[in-house]
mmCIF file of C-alpha atoms and ligand atoms in Angstrom:
data_model
loop_
_atom_site.group_PDB
_atom_site.id
_atom_site.type_symbol
_atom_site.label_atom_id
_atom_site.label_comp_id
_atom_site.label_asym_id
_atom_site.label_seq_id
_atom_site.Cartn_x
_atom_site.Cartn_y
_atom_site.Cartn_z
ATOM 1 C CA UNK A 1 1.139 -25.636 -12.829
ATOM 2 C CA UNK A 2 0.873 -23.960 -16.014
ATOM 3 C CA UNK A 3 -1.832 -21.838 -15.806
ATOM 4 C CA UNK A 4 -2.191 -18.875 -13.837
ATOM 5 C CA UNK A 5 -4.421 -18.455 -10.819
ATOM 6 C CA UNK A 6 -6.477 -15.689 -9.310
ATOM 7 C CA UNK A 7 -4.043 -14.154 -6.462
ATOM 8 C CA UNK A 8 -5.979 -12.911 -3.820
ATOM 9 C CA UNK A 9 -2.388 -12.150 -1.357
ATOM 10 C CA UNK A 10 -2.271 -9.161 0.742
ATOM 11 C CA UNK A 11 1.193 -9.493 -0.873
ATOM 12 C CA UNK A 12 3.383 -9.560 -2.552
ATOM 13 C CA UNK A 13 0.493 -9.646 -5.082
ATOM 14 C CA UNK A 14 -0.813 -9.907 -8.236
ATOM 15 C CA UNK A 15 0.621 -7.772 -10.755
ATOM 16 C CA UNK A 16 -0.759 -6.674 -14.320
ATOM 17 C CA UNK A 17 -0.362 -8.987 -17.353
ATOM 18 C CA UNK A 18 1.013 -6.588 -19.553
ATOM 19 C CA UNK A 19 3.770 -5.692 -17.481
ATOM 20 C CA UNK A 20 4.560 -9.398 -16.903
ATOM 21 C CA UNK A 21 4.717 -9.916 -20.313
ATOM 22 C CA UNK A 22 6.877 -7.167 -20.890
ATOM 23 C CA UNK A 23 9.377 -7.898 -18.579
ATOM 24 C CA UNK A 24 9.160 -11.431 -19.756
ATOM 25 C CA UNK A 25 9.991 -10.292 -23.205
ATOM 26 C CA UNK A 26 12.911 -8.322 -21.966
ATOM 27 C CA UNK A 27 14.280 -10.684 -19.323
ATOM 28 C CA UNK A 28 17.414 -12.152 -21.642
ATOM 29 C CA UNK A 29 17.824 -8.979 -23.046
ATOM 30 C CA UNK A 30 16.469 -5.443 -22.464
ATOM 31 C CA UNK A 31 16.228 -4.195 -26.176
ATOM 32 C CA UNK A 32 19.300 -1.937 -27.958
ATOM 33 C CA UNK A 33 20.736 -2.692 -24.110
ATOM 34 C CA UNK A 34 22.479 -6.412 -24.844
ATOM 35 C CA UNK A 35 21.661 -7.369 -21.227
ATOM 36 C CA UNK A 36 18.922 -7.839 -18.837
ATOM 37 C CA UNK A 37 17.616 -5.782 -16.181
ATOM 38 C CA UNK A 38 18.443 -8.493 -13.738
ATOM 39 C CA UNK A 39 22.040 -8.166 -14.474
ATOM 40 C CA UNK A 40 22.494 -4.036 -15.364
ATOM 41 C CA UNK A 41 24.561 -1.899 -13.634
ATOM 42 C CA UNK A 42 22.885 1.040 -11.850
ATOM 43 C CA UNK A 43 25.258 3.623 -12.806
ATOM 44 C CA UNK A 44 24.287 2.394 -16.711
ATOM 45 C CA UNK A 45 22.716 5.281 -18.495
ATOM 46 C CA UNK A 46 19.750 2.824 -18.973
ATOM 47 C CA UNK A 47 18.959 2.417 -15.367
ATOM 48 C CA UNK A 48 19.668 6.176 -14.870
ATOM 49 C CA UNK A 49 16.924 7.000 -17.462
ATOM 50 C CA UNK A 50 14.254 4.377 -16.207
ATOM 51 C CA UNK A 51 15.049 6.196 -12.446
ATOM 52 C CA UNK A 52 14.579 9.352 -13.831
ATOM 53 C CA UNK A 53 11.498 8.347 -15.894
ATOM 54 C CA UNK A 54 9.484 6.691 -12.794
ATOM 55 C CA UNK A 55 10.091 9.733 -10.811
ATOM 56 C CA UNK A 56 8.590 11.917 -13.864
ATOM 57 C CA UNK A 57 6.184 9.179 -14.443
ATOM 58 C CA UNK A 58 4.754 9.174 -10.491
ATOM 59 C CA UNK A 59 4.981 13.042 -10.427
ATOM 60 C CA UNK A 60 2.585 13.276 -13.757
ATOM 61 C CA UNK A 61 0.492 10.364 -12.351
ATOM 62 C CA UNK A 62 -0.142 11.675 -8.692
ATOM 63 C CA UNK A 63 0.495 15.476 -9.612
ATOM 64 C CA UNK A 64 3.284 15.562 -6.765
ATOM 65 C CA UNK A 65 4.395 19.431 -6.368
ATOM 66 C CA UNK A 66 7.821 20.655 -6.930
ATOM 67 C CA UNK A 67 8.679 21.143 -2.911
ATOM 68 C CA UNK A 68 8.376 17.475 -2.497
ATOM 69 C CA UNK A 69 11.210 14.722 -3.206
ATOM 70 C CA UNK A 70 10.753 11.466 -4.266
ATOM 71 C CA UNK A 71 12.862 8.581 -2.614
ATOM 72 C CA UNK A 72 13.342 5.115 -3.941
ATOM 73 C CA UNK A 73 14.000 3.393 -0.674
ATOM 74 C CA UNK A 74 14.588 -0.116 0.865
ATOM 75 C CA UNK A 75 14.043 -2.322 3.916
ATOM 76 C CA UNK A 76 10.322 -1.958 3.233
ATOM 77 C CA UNK A 77 7.514 -0.080 5.102
ATOM 78 C CA UNK A 78 9.052 -1.306 8.177
ATOM 79 C CA UNK A 79 11.924 0.611 7.745
ATOM 80 C CA UNK A 80 9.879 3.556 7.631
ATOM 81 C CA UNK A 81 8.263 2.844 10.751
ATOM 82 C CA UNK A 82 11.667 3.785 12.343
ATOM 83 C CA UNK A 83 13.159 6.140 9.732
ATOM 84 C CA UNK A 84 10.492 8.451 10.329
ATOM 85 C CA UNK A 85 10.653 9.046 13.869
ATOM 86 C CA UNK A 86 14.378 9.235 13.692
ATOM 87 C CA UNK A 87 14.400 12.258 10.565
ATOM 88 C CA UNK A 88 11.478 13.787 11.691
ATOM 89 C CA UNK A 89 10.996 13.656 15.182
ATOM 90 C CA UNK A 90 14.402 13.230 16.858
ATOM 91 C CA UNK A 91 15.447 16.607 18.116
ATOM 92 C CA UNK A 92 12.305 18.322 17.753
ATOM 93 C CA UNK A 93 11.460 18.262 21.557
ATOM 94 C CA UNK A 94 7.648 17.393 20.392
ATOM 95 C CA UNK A 95 5.693 14.689 20.488
ATOM 96 C CA UNK A 96 4.337 12.874 17.538
ATOM 97 C CA UNK A 97 0.521 11.705 17.686
ATOM 98 C CA UNK A 98 -0.727 8.241 16.197
ATOM 99 C CA UNK A 99 -4.032 7.479 15.039
ATOM 100 C CA UNK A 100 -3.932 3.826 15.554
ATOM 101 C CA UNK A 101 -6.561 2.375 13.395
ATOM 102 C CA UNK A 102 -5.225 -1.378 12.811
ATOM 103 C CA UNK A 103 -2.044 -4.080 13.283
ATOM 104 C CA UNK A 104 0.248 -1.917 10.755
ATOM 105 C CA UNK A 105 -0.760 1.510 12.817
ATOM 106 C CA UNK A 106 0.352 -0.241 15.923
ATOM 107 C CA UNK A 107 3.258 -1.524 14.695
ATOM 108 C CA UNK A 108 4.378 2.077 13.082
ATOM 109 C CA UNK A 109 3.716 3.515 16.734
ATOM 110 C CA UNK A 110 5.483 1.087 18.315
ATOM 111 C CA UNK A 111 8.661 1.645 16.829
ATOM 112 C CA UNK A 112 8.392 5.186 17.024
ATOM 113 C CA UNK A 113 8.213 4.730 20.689
ATOM 114 C CA UNK A 114 11.898 3.821 20.624
ATOM 115 C CA UNK A 115 12.727 7.065 19.502
ATOM 116 C CA UNK A 116 10.619 9.893 21.224
ATOM 117 C CA UNK A 117 7.500 10.801 22.989
ATOM 118 C CA UNK A 118 4.726 9.450 21.203
ATOM 119 C CA UNK A 119 0.669 9.820 21.520
ATOM 120 C CA UNK A 120 -2.160 8.180 20.471
ATOM 121 C CA UNK A 121 -4.778 10.684 19.388
ATOM 122 C CA UNK A 122 -7.148 7.903 18.534
ATOM 123 C CA UNK A 123 -7.216 3.600 18.681
ATOM 124 C CA UNK A 124 -10.211 1.523 17.686
ATOM 125 C CA UNK A 125 -8.344 -1.412 19.195
ATOM 126 C CA UNK A 126 -10.736 -1.920 21.553
ATOM 127 C CA UNK A 127 -13.294 -2.919 18.788
ATOM 128 C CA UNK A 128 -10.635 -4.799 17.252
ATOM 129 C CA UNK A 129 -9.781 -2.059 14.757
ATOM 130 C CA UNK A 130 -13.428 -2.109 12.719
ATOM 131 C CA UNK A 131 -13.718 1.685 12.275
ATOM 132 C CA UNK A 132 -11.840 5.083 11.800
ATOM 133 C CA UNK A 133 -12.200 7.950 14.167
ATOM 134 C CA UNK A 134 -14.610 11.003 13.246
ATOM 135 C CA UNK A 135 -12.771 14.240 13.247
ATOM 136 C CA UNK A 136 -14.586 14.617 16.997
ATOM 137 C CA UNK A 137 -12.932 12.034 18.578
ATOM 138 C CA UNK A 138 -9.327 12.767 17.416
ATOM 139 C CA UNK A 139 -7.173 13.895 20.542
ATOM 140 C CA UNK A 140 -4.380 15.969 18.920
ATOM 141 C CA UNK A 141 -1.725 17.915 20.095
ATOM 142 C CA UNK A 142 -1.340 21.098 17.909
ATOM 143 C CA UNK A 143 2.392 21.025 18.836
ATOM 144 C CA UNK A 144 2.963 17.601 17.857
ATOM 145 C CA UNK A 145 5.519 16.841 14.989
ATOM 146 C CA UNK A 146 3.588 15.023 12.808
ATOM 147 C CA UNK A 147 0.361 12.793 13.092
ATOM 148 C CA UNK A 148 0.513 9.525 11.615
ATOM 149 C CA UNK A 149 -1.992 7.448 10.172
ATOM 150 C CA UNK A 150 -2.250 4.511 8.125
ATOM 151 C CA UNK A 151 -4.499 5.039 5.054
ATOM 152 C CA UNK A 152 -5.432 1.351 4.401
ATOM 153 C CA UNK A 153 -5.005 -0.956 7.186
ATOM 154 C CA UNK A 154 -4.131 -4.094 5.135
ATOM 155 C CA UNK A 155 -5.125 -6.599 7.839
ATOM 156 C CA UNK A 156 -8.483 -5.395 9.338
ATOM 157 C CA UNK A 157 -9.572 -4.277 5.638
ATOM 158 C CA UNK A 158 -10.285 -0.248 7.283
ATOM 159 C CA UNK A 159 -9.756 2.421 4.525
ATOM 160 C CA UNK A 160 -10.016 5.909 4.425
ATOM 161 C CA UNK A 161 -12.126 6.761 1.530
ATOM 162 C CA UNK A 162 -10.452 10.327 1.032
ATOM 163 C CA UNK A 163 -7.281 12.101 2.476
ATOM 164 C CA UNK A 164 -7.232 12.108 6.034
ATOM 165 C CA UNK A 165 -7.770 15.054 8.175
ATOM 166 C CA UNK A 166 -5.736 15.280 11.218
ATOM 167 C CA UNK A 167 -5.570 18.951 12.241
ATOM 168 C CA UNK A 168 -2.498 21.356 11.927
ATOM 169 C CA UNK A 169 0.816 19.124 12.476
ATOM 170 C CA UNK A 170 1.971 17.473 9.060
ATOM 171 C CA UNK A 171 0.295 14.762 8.433
ATOM 172 C CA UNK A 172 2.422 11.644 7.839
ATOM 173 C CA UNK A 173 0.668 8.701 5.745
ATOM 174 C CA UNK A 174 1.340 4.406 5.599
ATOM 175 C CA UNK A 175 -0.171 4.262 2.005
ATOM 176 C CA UNK A 176 1.515 0.621 1.632
ATOM 177 C CA UNK A 177 -1.733 -1.019 0.392
ATOM 178 C CA UNK A 178 -3.778 1.598 -1.155
ATOM 179 C CA UNK A 179 -1.323 3.942 -2.470
ATOM 180 C CA UNK A 180 -2.249 4.809 -6.435
ATOM 181 C CA UNK A 181 -5.978 2.869 -6.189
ATOM 182 C CA UNK A 182 -7.180 6.633 -6.380
ATOM 183 C CA UNK A 183 -6.187 10.373 -6.794
ATOM 184 C CA UNK A 184 -4.514 11.651 -3.583
ATOM 185 C CA UNK A 185 -4.021 15.585 -2.710
ATOM 186 C CA UNK A 186 -0.211 15.309 -1.978
ATOM 187 C CA UNK A 187 -0.264 18.718 -0.656
ATOM 188 C CA UNK A 188 -2.084 17.569 2.408
ATOM 189 C CA UNK A 189 0.444 15.552 3.561
ATOM 190 C CA UNK A 190 3.867 16.074 4.971
ATOM 191 C CA UNK A 191 5.321 12.428 3.960
ATOM 192 C CA UNK A 192 3.584 9.667 2.604
ATOM 193 C CA UNK A 193 5.003 6.166 2.056
ATOM 194 C CA UNK A 194 4.157 3.151 0.430
ATOM 195 C CA UNK A 195 6.163 -0.347 0.195
ATOM 196 C CA UNK A 196 5.714 -1.542 -3.599
ATOM 197 C CA UNK A 197 4.510 -5.220 -3.257
ATOM 198 C CA UNK A 198 1.166 -4.408 -3.377
ATOM 199 C CA UNK A 199 -0.295 -1.672 -5.930
ATOM 200 C CA UNK A 200 3.255 -0.930 -7.371
ATOM 201 C CA UNK A 201 5.386 -3.568 -8.267
ATOM 202 C CA UNK A 202 7.337 -6.601 -7.032
ATOM 203 C CA UNK A 203 8.666 -6.265 -3.122
ATOM 204 C CA UNK A 204 12.085 -4.136 -2.322
ATOM 205 C CA UNK A 205 11.504 -0.707 -3.280
ATOM 206 C CA UNK A 206 9.585 1.453 -1.147
ATOM 207 C CA UNK A 207 8.647 5.125 -2.163
ATOM 208 C CA UNK A 208 8.716 8.140 0.381
ATOM 209 C CA UNK A 209 7.302 11.248 -1.015
ATOM 210 C CA UNK A 210 8.369 14.103 1.700
ATOM 211 C CA UNK A 211 7.742 17.533 1.877
ATOM 212 C CA UNK A 212 10.766 20.200 1.731
ATOM 213 C CA UNK A 213 10.343 21.366 4.978
ATOM 214 C CA UNK A 214 10.160 18.150 6.801
ATOM 215 C CA UNK A 215 13.634 16.794 4.963
ATOM 216 C CA UNK A 216 15.159 19.416 6.203
ATOM 217 C CA UNK A 217 14.944 18.340 9.833
ATOM 218 C CA UNK A 218 16.646 15.244 9.250
ATOM 219 C CA UNK A 219 20.421 15.907 11.679
ATOM 220 C CA UNK A 220 22.738 15.820 9.441
ATOM 221 C CA UNK A 221 25.324 12.932 12.019
ATOM 222 C CA UNK A 222 22.632 10.252 10.989
ATOM 223 C CA UNK A 223 24.046 7.395 9.597
ATOM 224 C CA UNK A 224 23.668 8.366 5.715
ATOM 225 C CA UNK A 225 21.797 5.000 5.029
ATOM 226 C CA UNK A 226 19.176 6.091 7.590
ATOM 227 C CA UNK A 227 18.770 9.522 6.369
ATOM 228 C CA UNK A 228 16.417 11.800 3.936
ATOM 229 C CA UNK A 229 18.413 13.879 3.179
ATOM 230 C CA UNK A 230 21.321 11.970 2.103
ATOM 231 C CA UNK A 231 18.671 10.066 0.153
ATOM 232 C CA UNK A 232 17.947 13.069 -1.521
ATOM 233 C CA UNK A 233 21.210 14.683 -2.305
ATOM 234 C CA UNK A 234 22.072 11.618 -4.076
ATOM 235 C CA UNK A 235 19.042 10.530 -5.902
ATOM 236 C CA UNK A 236 18.605 7.654 -3.990
ATOM 237 C CA UNK A 237 21.770 6.441 -5.868
ATOM 238 C CA UNK A 238 23.610 6.602 -2.366
ATOM 239 C CA UNK A 239 24.126 2.974 -2.608
ATOM 240 C CA UNK A 240 22.831 -0.083 -5.194
ATOM 241 C CA UNK A 241 18.918 0.716 -5.389
ATOM 242 C CA UNK A 242 16.934 -2.526 -6.147
ATOM 243 C CA UNK A 243 17.167 -2.134 -9.877
ATOM 244 C CA UNK A 244 14.671 -4.879 -11.186
ATOM 245 C CA UNK A 245 11.495 -3.998 -8.532
ATOM 246 C CA UNK A 246 12.037 -0.372 -9.917
ATOM 247 C CA UNK A 247 12.146 -1.137 -13.709
ATOM 248 C CA UNK A 248 9.032 -2.960 -12.835
ATOM 249 C CA UNK A 249 7.308 0.093 -10.935
ATOM 250 C CA UNK A 250 8.349 2.017 -13.994
ATOM 251 C CA UNK A 251 6.055 -0.695 -16.158
ATOM 252 C CA UNK A 252 3.241 -0.547 -13.948
ATOM 253 C CA UNK A 253 3.136 3.395 -13.842
ATOM 254 C CA UNK A 254 2.805 3.296 -17.605
ATOM 255 C CA UNK A 255 0.236 0.773 -17.268
ATOM 256 C CA UNK A 256 -1.921 2.968 -14.939
ATOM 257 C CA UNK A 257 -1.660 5.741 -16.970
ATOM 258 C CA UNK A 258 -1.923 4.222 -20.709
ATOM 259 C CA UNK A 259 -3.851 1.060 -20.242
ATOM 260 C CA UNK A 260 -5.829 2.214 -17.127
ATOM 261 C CA UNK A 261 -6.431 5.752 -17.836
ATOM 262 C CA UNK A 262 -5.161 7.574 -14.691
ATOM 263 C CA UNK A 263 -5.982 7.549 -10.979
ATOM 264 C CA UNK A 264 -9.736 8.564 -11.315
ATOM 265 C CA UNK A 265 -10.806 5.958 -13.658
ATOM 266 C CA UNK A 266 -8.393 3.120 -11.670
ATOM 267 C CA UNK A 267 -10.773 4.460 -8.612
ATOM 268 C CA UNK A 268 -13.782 3.835 -10.371
ATOM 269 C CA UNK A 269 -12.537 0.191 -11.483
ATOM 270 C CA UNK A 270 -11.912 -0.576 -7.858
ATOM 271 C CA UNK A 271 -15.240 1.020 -6.879
ATOM 272 C CA UNK A 272 -17.056 -1.807 -8.921
ATOM 273 C CA UNK A 273 -14.991 -4.446 -8.160
ATOM 274 C CA UNK A 274 -15.272 -4.465 -4.391
ATOM 275 C CA UNK A 275 -18.872 -3.787 -4.714
ATOM 276 C CA UNK A 276 -19.215 -6.950 -6.506
ATOM 277 C CA UNK A 277 -18.210 -8.564 -3.099
ATOM 278 C CA UNK A 278 -19.675 -6.386 -0.516
ATOM 279 C CA UNK A 279 -22.865 -6.749 -2.176
ATOM 280 C CA UNK A 280 -22.786 -10.655 -1.745
ATOM 281 C CA UNK A 281 -21.981 -10.181 2.098
ATOM 282 C CA UNK A 282 -24.661 -7.706 2.360
ATOM 283 C CA UNK A 283 -27.017 -10.055 0.979
ATOM 284 C CA UNK A 284 -26.275 -13.117 2.401
ATOM 285 C CA UNK A 285 -28.607 -13.074 5.351
ATOM 286 C CA UNK A 286 -25.491 -13.140 7.796
ATOM 287 C CA UNK A 287 -23.902 -15.918 6.326
ATOM 288 C CA UNK A 288 -21.068 -13.594 5.460
ATOM 289 C CA UNK A 289 -20.356 -11.057 8.223
ATOM 290 C CA UNK A 290 -17.776 -8.083 7.345
ATOM 291 C CA UNK A 291 -15.276 -7.264 9.724
ATOM 292 C CA UNK A 292 -15.097 -3.380 8.753
ATOM 293 C CA UNK A 293 -17.798 -0.986 9.361
ATOM 294 C CA UNK A 294 -19.663 -0.618 6.055
ATOM 295 C CA UNK A 295 -18.827 2.965 6.021
ATOM 296 C CA UNK A 296 -14.793 2.263 5.934
ATOM 297 C CA UNK A 297 -14.644 -0.811 4.390
ATOM 298 C CA UNK A 298 -11.722 -1.069 1.909
ATOM 299 C CA UNK A 299 -11.476 -1.152 -1.564
ATOM 300 C CA UNK A 300 -8.641 -3.052 -1.525
ATOM 301 C CA UNK A 301 -9.054 -5.839 1.137
ATOM 302 C CA UNK A 302 -12.278 -7.623 1.696
ATOM 303 C CA UNK A 303 -12.431 -8.931 4.987
ATOM 304 C CA UNK A 304 -15.337 -11.207 6.159
ATOM 305 C CA UNK A 305 -15.866 -14.388 8.282
ATOM 306 C CA UNK A 306 -18.119 -17.509 7.898
ATOM 307 C CA UNK A 307 -20.474 -18.916 10.334
ATOM 308 C CA UNK A 308 -17.740 -21.227 11.974
ATOM 309 C CA UNK A 309 -14.023 -22.713 11.238
ATOM 310 C CA UNK A 310 -15.528 -26.158 9.594
ATOM 311 C CA UNK A 311 -17.561 -23.458 6.959
ATOM 312 C CA UNK A 312 -14.170 -21.577 6.588
ATOM 313 C CA UNK A 313 -11.728 -24.539 5.943
ATOM 314 C CA UNK A 314 -14.159 -25.744 3.586
ATOM 315 C CA UNK A 315 -14.688 -22.223 1.870
ATOM 316 C CA UNK A 316 -10.801 -22.406 1.207
ATOM 317 C CA UNK A 317 -10.340 -25.720 0.282
ATOM 318 C CA UNK A 318 -13.556 -25.251 -2.437
ATOM 319 C CA UNK A 319 -11.630 -22.072 -3.739
ATOM 320 C CA UNK A 320 -8.538 -23.432 -3.722
ATOM 321 C CA UNK A 321 -9.980 -26.125 -5.927
ATOM 322 C CA UNK A 322 -10.967 -23.706 -8.536
ATOM 323 C CA UNK A 323 -7.766 -21.331 -8.709
ATOM 324 C CA UNK A 324 -9.078 -19.035 -6.322
ATOM 325 C CA UNK A 325 -6.117 -18.645 -3.903
ATOM 326 C CA UNK A 326 -4.709 -16.838 -0.514
ATOM 327 C CA UNK A 327 -7.753 -16.105 0.640
ATOM 328 C CA UNK A 328 -7.124 -17.058 4.274
ATOM 329 C CA UNK A 329 -7.540 -13.893 6.528
ATOM 330 C CA UNK A 330 -4.869 -12.889 9.226
ATOM 331 C CA UNK A 331 -5.397 -14.738 12.384
ATOM 332 C CA UNK A 332 -5.960 -11.186 14.327
ATOM 333 C CA UNK A 333 -9.247 -10.898 12.385
ATOM 334 C CA UNK A 334 -10.140 -14.671 11.422
ATOM 335 C CA UNK A 335 -11.925 -15.496 8.423
ATOM 336 C CA UNK A 336 -11.201 -14.524 4.998
ATOM 337 C CA UNK A 337 -9.454 -11.636 2.982
ATOM 338 C CA UNK A 338 -9.886 -11.025 -0.556
ATOM 339 C CA UNK A 339 -6.939 -8.566 -1.296
ATOM 340 C CA UNK A 340 -8.462 -6.730 -4.753
ATOM 341 C CA UNK A 341 -5.363 -4.585 -5.717
ATOM 342 C CA UNK A 342 -5.429 -2.518 -8.948
ATOM 343 C CA UNK A 343 -4.042 -5.534 -10.909
ATOM 344 C CA UNK A 344 -6.430 -8.188 -9.780
ATOM 345 C CA UNK A 345 -8.827 -8.201 -12.728
ATOM 346 C CA UNK A 346 -12.674 -7.890 -12.711
ATOM 347 C CA UNK A 347 -12.676 -11.605 -14.215
ATOM 348 C CA UNK A 348 -11.035 -13.120 -10.693
ATOM 349 C CA UNK A 349 -13.086 -11.072 -8.710
ATOM 350 C CA UNK A 350 -16.697 -12.064 -10.737
ATOM 351 C CA UNK A 351 -14.962 -15.766 -9.744
ATOM 352 C CA UNK A 352 -14.878 -14.999 -6.439
ATOM 353 C CA UNK A 353 -18.475 -13.616 -6.378
ATOM 354 C CA UNK A 354 -20.118 -16.490 -8.046
ATOM 355 C CA UNK A 355 -18.294 -18.735 -5.460
ATOM 356 C CA UNK A 356 -19.341 -17.091 -2.653
ATOM 357 C CA UNK A 357 -22.706 -16.787 -4.006
ATOM 358 C CA UNK A 358 -22.767 -20.560 -4.391
ATOM 359 C CA UNK A 359 -21.144 -21.740 -1.109
ATOM 360 C CA UNK A 360 -23.543 -19.612 0.911
ATOM 361 C CA UNK A 361 -26.760 -21.238 -0.817
ATOM 362 C CA UNK A 362 -25.190 -24.494 0.065
ATOM 363 C CA UNK A 363 -24.173 -23.387 3.640
HETATM 364 N N1 LIG B 401 1.834 -1.157 6.228
HETATM 365 C C1 LIG B 401 1.113 -1.530 5.802
HETATM 366 C C2 LIG B 401 0.048 -1.038 5.715
HETATM 367 C C3 LIG B 401 1.123 -3.088 5.045
HETATM 368 O O1 LIG B 401 0.336 -3.418 4.306
HETATM 369 C C4 LIG B 401 2.454 -3.269 5.313
HETATM 370 C C5 LIG B 401 2.778 -5.017 4.615
HETATM 371 N N2 LIG B 401 1.799 -5.967 4.627
HETATM 372 C C6 LIG B 401 3.727 -2.729 5.712
HETATM 373 C C7 LIG B 401 3.527 -1.622 6.389
HETATM 374 C C8 LIG B 401 4.913 -3.267 6.411
HETATM 375 O O2 LIG B 401 5.622 -3.509 4.822
HETATM 376 P P1 LIG B 401 7.087 -4.366 4.418
HETATM 377 O O3 LIG B 401 6.622 -5.553 4.663
HETATM 378 O O4 LIG B 401 7.499 -3.725 3.161
HETATM 379 O O5 LIG B 401 8.191 -4.027 5.756
#
């Protein structure tokens, strides 16, 4: 195959074309450096510049206040399911509250239980994670060490449309599958984290934005590779960071600022794209049934079912035949999931919309 398909995978996911083109052009030789980003030492002036610039780009794009550190870690978002309680729950003699609105929140809570006392402030498991809590439904402990939420549940396609409200304890947010799809007010969070392989770049780097008072909680006797403070002290260079992944994140951040015009514009763009698909679902007379309740539908992962398994198989085969791929939903939800992250072009979503309309007509 020589031409690109439209890749609706939930992650690793589609990257912006200008980023891929630049990486291709520089793959054999970074201009003026003479080696590629796959080969270069992390102690080189080139990479130290890239790392510092990536942090600056992120701080500027998102508006990260000075009393927050930005860490570039490995081990994926799942390592954070453990590092968070190890660093900011251990030793507090307090519980951690978890707002469980999908599979990832469930997993995050499960890991935290290995570390300390964990409460369920809310769970939508009984309705297969199709909704988010109203404020009055949250059973929060005001004394909690933190409250953990998942801003976008990638598998269920359930998303907070704005920064979640979660009481007085520090808010900790897994933003792995929607970071940078809209502006966020970082000052509302104690800690926000995201793996890269959806909206930020390739797999291999995870970003943690942590407020200084939470950073101060890490026990100095923790293994250094699990210790936020140690990463902050070494500016994410305790060991070899994922050089290539961070280089791509740098290019994606520049693409967001220069080509997409920043996060407000990115949000408009994402809203328009998601509406194309939700409109087809809503006007299909029940042929397509969305999983998430309409008020909390994700702009990133559009989840829907067809009338039966046979129709779903035909749908997937027909889609693949015209270059619309990786649309099969997670088995716990069934049906389809179209992941339409920042870098998914409008043309890809329009092609899927047209295919869905035609398919529903034919039945
Ligand atoms: N949280 C969310 C919301 C995710 O979507 C994912 C990955 N799909 C993860 C955590 C786990 O990320 P990783 O594979 O990088 O550990």
